[in-house]
Amino acid sequence: MSLDYYLYLSALLFTIGAAGVLIRRNAIVVFMCIELMLNASNLAFVTFARMNGSIDGQIFAFFTMVVAACEVVVGLAIIVTIYRSRRSASVDDARLLKL
Amino acid sequence: MNVTSQMLVFLIAIPLFSAALLLLGGRALDKVGHIIGTLASTAAFAVGVIEFLAMLGRAPENRAVTQPLFTWIEVGNFNVGATLLLDQLSVCFVLLITGVGTLIHIYSIAYMSHDKDRRRFFAYLNFFIAAMLLLVLGDSYLSLYVGWEGVGLASYLLIGFWNQKPTYATAAKKAFIANRVGDVGLSLAVMIAFVQFGSVSFSGVAEGIEAGQTSSLALNTLGLALLLAAVGKSAQFPLQAWLGDAMAGPTPVSALIHAATMVTAGVYLISRSHFVFDAASVAQLCVVIVGAITLLFGAIIGMAKDDIKKALAASTMSQIGYMILATGLGPVGYAFAMMHLLTHGFFKAGMFLGAGSVMHGMNDEVDMRKYGGLRKYMPITFATFGLGYLAIIGVPPFAGFYSKDKIIEIALDAGGAKGIILGSITLLGAAITAFYMSRVMLMTFFGAKRWEAGAHPHESPALMTIPMIVLAIGSVSAGFFFNMGDRFINFLSPIFHSGESGHGEKEHLLPPIVVSALALTAVAIGVSIAIAKYGRGKAIPAVAPSDVSLWTKVARRDLLQDEFNETLFMRPGQELTKALAVIDEKVIDGAVRGVGSITLDVASGLRKTQTGFVRSYALWITVGAVGILAAIAVMSL
């Protein structure tokens, strides 16, 4: 099977993730879409590692996973806190960061 | 020339120290301030006399002494030392400044006795003496410049001594500003001297000129810059307007600074720079023209003034015009200018002190129309003023006869049409001088009493009359003394090299005796006109008549000098400042404020993009990322 299909899948997943981030209001869903984009890029990294026969891409994929894990910890904590105080997880409701 | 004297510094240091002491001592010294000041001036005079006697003891070619004080400026090859130089020229000034200065200190003790600021007055007088001595003792243009500014400051402080009156404060400011214009000339001269000769000392410049180091253009520019300086300080045309108003100062100040010493600094500067002017014919011609214009200018104003001090001030201007004219006539002129300067210092200071004495007795009235018949009430003042009067109009054997006659003589001898024109101007000036001085005499001391109610004229105390008597003796005898056997000319000849130009050998346009006769005729005409107009039995209205000719009106307004300055300099200057203020307000401030408000506008526009919606930010990020990727894709195609 051609490795190109992995890249097509990666692009598709990334697009779905990006569209989800832009369209969905629920912070948890936005968060999941971000995870989707990260994993799409992970897929691309691994594919390119396979194509080039080096492990650089795979190492990067691990890094991404670590960063994603950290991000989940911090991000979910923030979302939960916001939900507790505002009874809403909508990203459109949390818009105090403007003049 | 290498003789040194360790005493020169005391000439300046004593009055300077006394001035500092009096100013810093404060009210504690109020009771003794005048005594300290007078003693300091007397001590300086004593040092001056000792130096003078020591000088007379040396051979004429070794008479100049120097005293190096310290190295002032040392940059590479350029070296200016603070060195004092006392030669035949400066010793004349030293004796005049300290001698007349001391007399005026003594006079001021009584004149200023009712003033609560008498101590400050004496401090300023001492400061003036110190600055004026530095002016004449400096051996370079730079040292001279320091003294030059010092006397300008002293003059400003003393004109505005009663600065609680706004007009007096304005008069002080006017004098200072007019002097600043002249000072620009002096600073230019210092710079030109440095650029052209690499030296600012008198001897350095003289040697440079002798060695032919420079072009005649540069020399003439240097001469004109020096002339500008002299014109400002000596109240010559066209910077003469300040002198009349300078009479706002106390009368002793008018006598010392604005008659005898400071205003003659211009004559000193030109005489000291004789090596420049002898080599710069254009500048020298300008000196003559300035002198000729001013001597008539001052004389004409003097005819129309009713204020006794302003009449005397106009006369001072005119007499200094004579001196400047003489200095412009080359080597023979300098010595006669100096002689007239010294005799003028005696008689004009004496007359100013006389005027002060009259004012003292007449409740500070200065309007001569309110005097009259004072000779019986103030006999000593009348006698001393009268002797000064005879001296200034040039009646033999009084001082002015010798000095002014000589100037008329050399003016006539200037050659060709120039000689005839200058001769006529000086003769006309002599006639006008005789007229206006007789007018002052007649209006003040003769005729009917026209006093204000409450005036009780009385003779002034001895402290005031003694200096007047001493100065009157000088007015009587100085001219005869100086002229005996050409004593004064010979004394100064090593400075001006006038000896070899053959005084007396030269062809005269008219024999001296004829010149004297002409001058005396001119004086007689002036005096007779004055007697005819203001003499016995002529009524002098208490208010100046207004149905007079246009000329008289113009002369009363100082020949429109203030109007001239106002229209030509002050108003355009004000307009320029206004325009500059508008430019500053609109253009400069506008640009600064514009940058600020543009930044604000842009920022408030950009702020609208901050919606607070996370998703719109994410959209922008996506658009940006897609844009960059698209750009990379396009580039790599």
XYZ file of C-alpha atoms in Angstrom:
736
model
C 0.000 0.000 0.000
C 1.317 3.410 -0.892
C 2.382 5.576 2.018
C 0.524 8.506 0.376
C -2.759 7.257 1.769
C -1.464 7.843 5.304
C -0.766 11.421 4.348
C -4.226 11.823 2.826
C -5.733 10.466 6.029
C -3.566 12.804 8.076
C -4.694 15.817 6.005
C -8.327 14.771 6.331
C -8.074 14.345 10.101
C -6.315 17.732 10.420
C -9.003 19.460 8.374
C -11.772 17.869 10.419
C -9.992 18.992 13.588
C -9.443 22.553 12.336
C -13.043 22.839 11.177
C -14.197 21.542 14.558
C -12.097 24.151 16.397
C -13.555 26.912 14.263
C -17.157 25.725 14.306
C -17.912 24.093 17.652
C -18.683 26.129 20.764
C -18.307 23.599 23.482
C -14.821 23.900 24.949
C -14.508 20.151 25.499
C -15.302 19.472 21.846
C -12.889 22.217 20.714
C -10.326 20.545 22.880
C -10.972 17.167 21.332
C -10.620 18.695 17.863
C -7.262 20.145 18.842
C -6.213 16.665 19.941
C -7.388 15.438 16.566
C -5.164 18.009 14.781
C -2.182 17.056 16.938
C -2.687 13.396 16.176
C -3.119 14.136 12.479
C 0.275 15.778 12.529
C 1.646 12.840 14.494
C 0.458 10.558 11.741
C 2.167 12.743 9.163
C 5.405 12.726 11.206
C 5.447 8.965 11.464
C 4.624 8.572 7.768
C 7.469 10.846 6.743
C 9.813 8.933 9.085
C 8.848 5.781 7.287
C 9.293 7.446 3.876
C 12.746 8.803 4.673
C 13.869 5.756 6.619
C 14.969 7.848 9.624
C 13.561 7.936 13.109
C 13.494 11.736 13.455
C 9.794 11.876 12.701
C 9.001 9.198 15.240
C 10.902 11.055 17.924
C 8.944 14.200 17.092
C 5.730 12.213 17.405
C 6.714 11.287 20.957
C 7.430 14.872 21.765
C 4.032 15.855 20.441
C 2.392 13.225 22.595
C 4.149 14.521 25.705
C 3.170 18.095 24.931
C -0.394 16.991 24.201
C -0.590 15.171 27.508
C 0.596 18.234 29.402
C -1.806 20.383 27.482
C -4.692 18.114 28.329
C -3.880 18.329 32.010
C -3.719 22.125 32.067
C -6.489 22.681 29.540
C -9.005 20.386 31.149
C -8.286 21.912 34.540
C -9.014 25.370 33.127
C -12.172 24.229 31.402
C -13.484 22.544 34.528
C -12.740 25.613 36.626
C -14.482 27.890 34.160
C -17.458 25.578 34.055
C -17.681 25.581 37.825
C -17.666 29.320 38.079
C -19.785 30.182 35.048
C -21.967 27.080 34.584
C -21.007 27.077 30.916
C -18.338 25.477 28.798
C -19.081 27.544 25.717
C -16.014 29.271 24.303
C -18.174 32.161 23.130
C -19.274 32.947 26.668
C -15.719 33.362 27.902
C -14.863 36.568 26.106
C -13.681 38.849 28.872
C -10.185 39.242 27.365
C -11.055 42.333 25.397
C -11.508 45.952 26.123
C 59.472 95.488 27.514
C 60.327 92.686 29.912
C 60.015 94.676 33.071
C 57.547 93.091 35.428
C 55.579 94.562 38.229
C 54.113 92.516 41.028
C 51.750 95.268 42.036
C 49.475 95.466 39.037
C 47.211 92.744 40.303
C 46.367 94.795 43.387
C 44.827 97.447 41.171
C 42.094 94.989 40.242
C 42.112 92.769 43.312
C 41.476 95.470 45.908
C 38.211 96.858 44.491
C 37.109 93.384 43.431
C 37.655 92.020 46.902
C 35.874 94.988 48.410
C 32.915 94.482 46.046
C 32.663 90.828 47.034
C 32.965 91.690 50.710
C 30.241 94.321 50.506
C 27.883 92.079 48.576
C 28.440 89.009 50.759
C 28.631 90.944 54.014
C 24.963 91.833 53.800
C 23.172 94.240 56.095
C 25.872 93.819 58.742
C 28.105 96.109 56.682
C 25.452 98.741 55.991
C 27.039 101.198 58.396
C 30.571 100.953 57.024
C 29.966 99.832 53.421
C 30.562 103.255 51.905
C 33.784 103.707 53.831
C 35.137 100.300 52.770
C 34.201 101.003 49.166
C 35.818 104.424 49.147
C 38.961 103.127 50.827
C 39.255 100.330 48.269
C 38.984 102.800 45.427
C 41.490 105.123 47.098
C 43.910 102.242 47.607
C 43.629 101.352 43.922
C 44.329 104.986 43.077
C 47.377 104.949 45.317
C 48.688 101.826 43.577
C 48.020 103.512 40.238
C 49.969 106.612 41.261
C 52.895 104.506 42.505
C 52.956 102.588 39.242
C 52.784 105.841 37.303
C 55.677 107.378 39.196
C 57.691 104.189 38.738
C 56.932 104.352 35.029
C 58.108 107.941 34.774
C 61.368 106.837 36.361
C 62.133 104.483 33.482
C 63.349 105.309 30.012
C 60.508 105.911 27.548
C 61.104 102.675 25.650
C 61.045 100.556 28.830
C 57.971 102.043 30.372
C 55.575 99.204 29.704
C 55.419 96.621 32.469
C 53.691 93.276 32.530
C 52.606 90.913 35.247
C 51.786 87.352 34.232
C 49.130 86.019 36.598
C 48.426 82.497 35.382
C 48.033 80.441 32.250
C 44.444 80.820 31.253
C 44.014 78.715 28.139
C 46.571 76.205 26.896
C 45.584 74.106 23.912
C 48.423 72.845 21.746
C 50.274 75.865 20.394
C 47.535 78.236 21.454
C 48.404 79.848 24.723
C 46.553 82.631 26.450
C 47.954 83.846 29.700
C 46.077 86.047 32.086
C 48.678 88.785 31.902
C 48.349 92.377 32.947
C 50.022 95.042 30.858
C 50.568 98.587 32.014
C 51.933 100.913 29.383
C 51.632 104.610 28.694
C 48.135 104.181 27.248
C 46.693 102.094 30.041
C 48.270 104.172 32.787
C 46.250 107.174 31.570
C 43.116 105.137 31.980
C 44.187 103.669 35.300
C 44.698 107.134 36.740
C 41.454 108.428 35.228
C 39.399 105.459 36.436
C 40.791 105.288 39.932
C 41.211 109.065 40.337
C 37.812 110.189 39.099
C 36.369 106.987 40.512
C 37.622 107.804 44.004
C 36.284 111.347 43.811
C 32.917 109.986 42.773
C 32.987 107.442 45.609
C 33.503 110.321 48.016
C 30.720 112.294 46.372
C 28.380 109.316 46.543
C 28.799 108.979 50.306
C 26.775 112.141 50.642
C 24.662 111.822 47.517
C 23.414 108.351 48.423
C 23.252 108.938 52.189
C 19.462 108.639 52.252
C 19.390 105.454 50.219
C 18.962 102.302 52.264
C 20.915 100.346 49.644
C 24.008 102.521 49.772
C 26.220 99.516 50.599
C 25.056 97.685 47.475
C 25.668 100.842 45.460
C 29.261 100.999 46.629
C 29.721 97.296 45.960
C 28.642 97.829 42.358
C 30.848 100.909 42.014
C 33.838 98.909 43.261
C 32.978 96.081 40.933
C 32.857 98.566 38.089
C 36.269 99.954 38.992
C 37.733 96.433 39.052
C 36.149 95.459 35.721
C 37.176 98.710 34.041
C 40.749 98.282 35.271
C 40.797 94.742 33.936
C 39.543 96.111 30.622
C 42.439 98.531 30.316
C 45.087 96.295 31.886
C 44.477 93.078 29.941
C 47.244 92.346 27.463
C 44.987 90.443 25.069
C 41.633 90.896 23.430
C 40.349 88.018 25.539
C 41.239 89.633 28.858
C 39.846 92.887 27.535
C 36.661 91.051 26.667
C 36.227 89.891 30.260
C 36.562 93.439 31.525
C 34.347 94.654 28.694
C 31.539 92.360 29.817
C 32.201 93.219 33.441
C 31.706 96.943 32.907
C 28.599 96.159 30.857
C 27.216 94.237 33.802
C 28.169 96.981 36.253
C 26.548 99.548 33.985
C 23.375 97.469 33.829
C 23.243 97.012 37.593
C 23.845 100.698 38.269
C 21.466 102.111 35.649
C 18.812 99.863 37.121
C 19.875 100.606 40.683
C 16.449 102.019 41.423
C 14.778 99.236 39.536
C 11.624 99.502 41.601
C 10.664 102.012 38.915
C 9.767 99.998 35.802
C 11.044 102.682 33.411
C 14.460 102.585 35.085
C 14.582 98.804 34.831
C 13.682 99.120 31.149
C 16.437 101.696 30.644
C 18.936 99.280 32.182
C 17.756 96.524 29.910
C 17.955 98.791 26.880
C 21.550 99.695 27.682
C 22.430 96.060 28.197
C 20.862 94.916 24.935
C 22.426 97.717 22.889
C 25.755 96.781 24.446
C 25.223 93.141 23.583
C 24.963 94.100 19.927
C 28.347 95.744 20.206
C 29.740 92.799 22.170
C 29.005 90.555 19.211
C 31.484 92.725 17.317
C 34.142 92.227 19.967
C 33.684 88.467 20.116
C 33.883 88.364 16.323
C 37.071 90.386 16.513
C 38.572 87.924 18.998
C 37.699 85.045 16.680
C 39.060 86.775 13.596
C 42.271 87.605 15.434
C 42.638 83.993 16.498
C 41.965 82.595 13.039
C 44.207 85.064 11.253
C 47.097 85.337 13.657
C 46.779 82.370 16.005
C 47.033 84.814 18.847
C 44.666 87.085 20.679
C 47.205 89.237 22.485
C 47.755 92.808 21.355
C 51.430 92.217 20.682
C 50.704 88.976 18.817
C 48.193 90.640 16.526
C 50.468 93.636 15.995
C 53.384 91.374 15.063
C 51.152 89.356 12.769
C 50.061 92.464 10.936
C 53.605 93.742 10.694
C 54.695 90.408 9.219
C 51.988 90.750 6.603
C 50.265 87.521 7.626
C 46.872 88.501 6.428
C 44.828 90.007 3.648
C 43.482 93.533 3.733
C 39.957 92.091 3.600
C 40.506 90.228 6.864
C 42.089 93.319 8.423
C 39.185 95.506 7.422
C 36.713 92.951 8.755
C 38.628 92.842 12.020
C 38.624 96.642 12.114
C 34.893 96.844 11.460
C 34.179 94.225 14.144
C 36.222 96.271 16.616
C 34.409 99.401 15.487
C 31.050 97.709 16.130
C 32.206 96.887 19.641
C 33.369 100.459 20.196
C 30.130 101.840 18.785
C 28.058 99.782 21.203
C 30.060 100.598 24.309
C 30.664 104.252 23.493
C 27.082 104.999 22.442
C 28.050 105.990 18.933
C 25.816 106.051 15.898
C 23.970 103.717 15.169
C 23.961 102.135 18.671
C 23.631 105.429 20.524
C 20.038 105.141 21.703
C 20.797 103.674 25.124
C 22.873 106.502 26.573
C 20.035 108.987 27.103
C 17.954 106.466 28.993
C 20.998 105.349 30.965
C 20.598 108.615 32.889
C 18.012 106.708 34.927
C 20.874 105.612 37.144
C 21.990 107.669 40.135
C 23.912 110.782 39.061
C 27.335 109.626 40.335
C 26.928 106.630 38.054
C 26.194 108.889 35.125
C 29.303 110.863 35.978
C 31.620 107.898 36.398
C 30.354 105.304 33.937
C 28.367 107.226 31.373
C 30.610 110.235 31.060
C 34.174 109.726 32.240
C 35.142 106.090 31.907
C 33.052 103.237 30.543
C 31.668 104.995 27.492
C 35.204 105.917 26.544
C 36.158 102.236 26.427
C 35.397 102.307 22.697
C 38.019 105.016 22.220
C 40.440 102.896 24.218
C 39.677 99.840 22.112
C 40.318 101.677 18.856
C 43.460 103.357 20.191
C 44.708 100.046 21.564
C 44.077 98.444 18.174
C 45.848 101.239 16.300
C 47.941 98.649 14.454
C 44.738 97.212 12.978
C 43.215 100.504 11.939
C 46.445 101.927 10.573
C 46.536 98.967 8.187
C 42.816 98.881 7.403
C 41.889 101.989 5.469
C 38.211 101.151 4.956
C 37.638 100.452 8.632
C 39.500 103.620 9.501
C 37.297 105.645 7.189
C 34.235 104.104 8.852
C 35.604 105.175 12.234
C 35.844 108.761 11.013
C 32.337 108.657 9.557
C 30.842 107.207 12.739
C 32.610 109.845 14.814
C 31.502 112.697 12.545
C 27.867 111.566 12.474
C 27.722 111.035 16.221
C 29.295 114.329 17.118
C 26.590 116.185 15.215
C 23.884 113.744 16.274
C 24.613 114.167 19.967
C 24.996 117.912 19.627
C 21.623 118.271 17.893
C 19.875 116.197 20.549
C 21.639 118.224 23.221
C 20.073 121.425 21.903
C 16.536 120.170 22.448
C 16.706 118.473 25.834
C 15.147 120.029 28.909
C 16.321 117.268 31.231
C 19.701 118.456 32.511
C 21.149 114.940 32.687
C 19.935 114.033 29.218
C 21.412 117.249 27.815
C 24.725 116.287 29.395
C 24.380 112.726 28.096
C 23.820 114.014 24.561
C 26.879 116.162 25.037
C 28.886 113.118 26.163
C 27.810 111.289 23.029
C 28.921 114.252 20.935
C 32.275 114.626 22.709
C 33.021 110.925 22.315
C 32.148 111.443 18.662
C 35.077 113.903 18.594
C 37.361 111.295 20.137
C 36.293 108.542 17.763
C 36.748 110.925 14.858
C 40.253 111.691 16.066
C 41.154 108.012 16.410
C 40.075 107.528 12.812
C 42.628 110.063 11.621
C 45.640 107.844 12.032
C 48.737 108.062 14.208
C 48.412 111.767 15.020
C 44.828 111.306 16.112
C 45.171 108.721 18.858
C 47.086 110.902 21.256
C 44.706 113.817 20.787
C 41.751 111.505 21.239
C 43.296 110.344 24.505
C 43.936 113.916 25.553
C 40.340 114.897 24.853
C 39.231 111.748 26.646
C 41.110 112.717 29.784
C 40.083 116.365 29.782
C 36.520 115.318 28.998
C 36.706 112.884 31.896
C 37.461 115.842 34.186
C 35.002 118.388 32.964
C 32.105 116.112 32.120
C 32.348 114.177 35.378
C 32.536 117.530 37.153
C 29.449 118.799 35.349
C 27.508 115.636 36.063
C 28.406 115.930 39.721
C 27.274 119.557 39.488
C 23.991 118.434 37.970
C 23.654 115.916 40.784
C 24.306 118.653 43.290
C 21.586 120.812 41.701
C 19.172 117.901 41.762
C 20.121 117.225 45.372
C 19.105 120.773 46.256
C 15.978 120.807 44.096
C 14.179 117.651 45.291
C 15.571 115.536 42.448
C 14.037 117.797 39.810
C 15.801 117.300 36.473
C 13.769 119.621 34.265
C 15.842 122.721 33.573
C 12.669 124.671 32.911
C 12.024 124.415 36.635
C 15.469 125.701 37.640
C 16.683 129.244 37.124
C 18.622 131.730 39.184
C 20.445 129.081 41.161
C 23.851 130.746 41.121
C 23.163 132.704 44.280
C 21.932 129.673 46.158
C 24.583 127.187 45.062
C 27.746 129.219 44.602
C 30.210 126.335 44.667
C 28.163 124.211 42.321
C 27.790 127.222 40.059
C 31.508 127.913 40.046
C 32.576 124.321 39.401
C 29.908 123.747 36.798
C 30.850 127.052 35.181
C 34.500 126.050 34.950
C 33.478 122.743 33.401
C 31.282 124.677 31.014
C 34.128 126.938 29.933
C 36.267 123.833 29.487
C 33.800 121.939 27.337
C 32.995 124.802 24.981
C 36.710 125.303 24.521
C 37.504 128.712 25.909
C 41.251 129.178 26.389
C 43.017 128.350 28.624
C 40.586 125.730 29.885
C 41.098 122.059 29.177
C 38.671 121.602 26.295
C 40.310 124.366 24.305
C 43.541 122.430 23.965
C 42.108 119.040 23.291
C 39.204 120.018 21.036
C 41.210 122.536 19.070
C 43.762 119.859 18.287
C 41.062 117.566 16.988
C 39.641 120.311 14.768
C 43.172 121.004 13.574
C 43.943 117.415 12.603
C 40.474 117.040 11.081
C 41.234 119.976 8.803
C 44.616 118.472 8.011
C 43.080 115.165 6.928
C 43.635 116.288 3.374
C 41.512 117.316 0.432
C 37.741 117.322 0.561
C 37.800 114.950 3.529
C 39.710 117.501 5.563
C 37.378 120.331 4.644
C 34.244 118.291 5.382
C 35.579 116.952 8.686
C 36.906 120.362 9.640
C 33.534 121.957 8.976
C 31.715 119.266 10.945
C 33.996 119.638 13.936
C 33.688 123.432 13.804
C 29.916 123.185 13.525
C 29.943 120.747 16.416
C 31.955 123.224 18.462
C 29.401 125.954 17.748
C 26.479 123.709 18.673
C 28.290 122.557 21.804
C 28.735 126.165 22.809
C 25.034 126.777 22.188
C 23.579 123.910 24.140
C 26.004 124.139 27.024
C 25.277 127.867 27.330
C 21.603 126.981 27.270
C 22.125 124.565 30.154
C 24.075 127.207 32.087
C 21.553 129.974 31.452
C 18.482 127.868 32.210
C 19.959 126.430 35.376
C 21.917 129.183 37.032
C 20.652 132.434 35.530
C 17.333 134.085 34.817
C 14.180 134.076 36.881
C 13.364 131.464 39.495
C 10.968 128.963 38.027
C 11.057 126.537 40.896
C 8.349 124.133 41.843
C 6.588 124.910 45.071
C 8.482 123.425 47.993
C 11.945 123.669 46.434
C 14.550 125.018 48.826
C 17.796 125.025 46.896
C 20.853 124.884 49.098
C 24.526 124.207 48.631
C 25.495 120.563 48.947
C 27.648 119.263 51.812
C 31.433 119.333 51.616
C 31.663 115.655 50.714
C 29.958 116.547 47.471
C 31.521 119.901 46.758
C 35.136 118.830 47.305
C 35.154 116.279 44.478
C 33.499 118.889 42.290
C 36.190 121.411 43.147
C 38.970 118.897 42.416
C 37.437 118.053 39.068
C 36.986 121.731 38.303
C 40.692 122.288 38.937
C 41.338 119.468 36.473
C 39.020 121.096 33.951
C 40.925 124.308 34.263
C 44.464 123.068 34.222
C 44.571 119.653 32.535
C 44.634 120.924 28.974
C 47.357 123.444 29.614
C 49.331 120.894 31.589
C 49.068 118.171 28.955
C 49.860 120.490 26.133
C 52.896 122.181 27.624
C 55.751 121.271 25.337
C 53.621 118.523 23.775
C 54.212 116.631 27.009
C 51.262 114.278 26.625
C 51.909 113.528 22.964
C 55.525 112.671 23.681
C 54.490 110.518 26.610
C 52.229 108.444 24.392
C 54.386 108.449 21.275
C 56.144 105.095 21.991
C 52.690 103.467 21.832
C 51.341 105.050 18.707
C 54.650 105.661 16.910
C 53.341 109.141 16.280
C 56.700 110.743 17.001
C 58.220 110.098 13.621
C 55.152 111.212 11.689
C 56.414 114.696 12.396
C 53.974 116.548 14.526
C 54.372 120.214 13.751
C 56.559 119.647 10.693
C 53.587 118.703 8.574
C 51.949 121.118 6.172
C 48.821 122.484 7.759
C 45.768 123.328 5.709
C 45.349 126.358 7.912
C 47.867 127.669 10.416
C 46.981 126.588 13.990
C 46.340 130.139 15.054
C 43.700 130.527 12.323
C 42.083 127.249 13.402
C 41.908 128.482 16.969
C 40.403 131.732 15.780
C 37.824 129.875 13.713
C 36.956 127.592 16.622
C 36.619 130.544 18.983
C 34.419 132.334 16.452
C 32.211 129.261 16.250
C 32.033 129.144 20.043
C 31.226 132.839 20.208
C 28.415 132.418 17.687
C 26.975 129.513 19.667
C 27.145 131.376 22.944
C 25.598 134.543 21.493
C 22.664 132.640 20.015
C 22.099 130.979 23.374
C 22.231 134.324 25.178
C 19.866 135.841 22.642
C 17.376 133.036 23.156
C 17.738 132.220 26.838
C 19.598 135.203 28.259
C 18.491 137.996 30.553
C 14.875 138.977 30.292
C 13.856 136.090 28.069
C 10.887 134.214 29.456
C 11.359 130.465 29.642
C 7.977 128.729 29.734
C 7.550 126.074 32.383
C 6.365 123.614 29.798
C 8.300 123.126 26.582
C 6.470 125.094 23.856
C 4.739 122.888 21.348
C 4.491 125.360 18.455
C 8.046 124.687 17.361
C 9.546 123.659 14.065
C 9.518 120.075 12.941
C 13.270 119.925 13.493
C 12.969 120.817 17.133
C 10.274 118.210 17.615
C 12.422 115.586 15.966
C 15.431 116.592 18.053
C 13.357 116.432 21.250
C 12.559 112.868 20.368
C 16.267 112.059 20.061
C 16.215 112.385 16.245
C 13.750 109.496 16.178
C 16.432 107.025 17.242
C 13.947 104.983 19.264
C 11.343 105.073 16.516
C 14.041 103.988 14.075
C 15.095 101.065 16.214
C 11.510 100.209 16.909
C 10.405 100.074 13.291
C 13.554 98.507 11.939
C 14.480 96.038 14.664
C 12.024 95.757 17.512
C 8.739 95.377 15.630
C 10.123 93.033 12.935
C 11.812 91.160 15.751
C 8.531 90.840 17.571
C 6.788 89.773 14.367
C 9.507 87.206 13.809
C 9.090 85.872 17.337
C 5.333 85.737 16.868
C 5.766 83.876 13.576
C 8.217 81.505 15.221
C 5.794 80.941 18.078
C 3.068 80.117 15.557
C 5.410 77.746 13.718
C 6.352 76.142 17.006
C 2.698 75.836 17.986
C 1.375 74.620 14.674
C 4.210 72.805 12.942
C 6.437 71.380 15.659
C 3.789 70.792 18.309
C 1.357 69.822 15.549
C 3.707 67.138 14.293
C 4.248 65.752 17.776
C 0.549 65.794 18.624
C -0.255 64.431 15.151
C 1.981 61.401 15.649
C 0.238 60.774 18.947
C -3.276 61.079 17.613
C -2.523 59.008 14.486
C -1.181 56.251 16.736
C -4.323 56.487 18.826
C -6.603 56.331 15.777
C -4.788 53.344 14.301
C -4.833 51.604 17.653
C -8.547 52.140 18.215
C -9.160 50.780 14.721
C -7.029 47.736 15.369
C -8.689 47.212 18.729
C -11.893 46.228 16.964
C -10.206 43.017 15.849
C -9.979 41.996 19.514
C -13.474 40.548 19.769
C -12.820 38.224 22.660
C -14.169 35.284 20.639
C -11.581 32.528 20.749
C -12.959 31.047 17.562
C -12.434 34.208 15.543
C -8.828 34.298 16.755
C -8.469 30.698 15.716
C -9.901 31.616 12.324
C -7.274 34.342 11.887
C -4.552 31.898 12.869
C -5.850 29.390 10.327
C -6.141 32.002 7.624
C -2.598 33.138 8.407
C -1.216 29.621 8.348
C -3.017 28.846 5.090
C -1.757 32.119 3.660
C 1.852 31.340 4.563
C 1.546 27.824 3.187
C 0.018 29.203 0.003
C 2.846 31.709 -0.321
C 5.447 28.962 0.146
C 3.628 26.831 -2.385
C 3.550 29.665 -4.906
C 7.221 30.464 -4.351
C 8.347 26.895 -4.780
C 6.406 26.420 -8.015
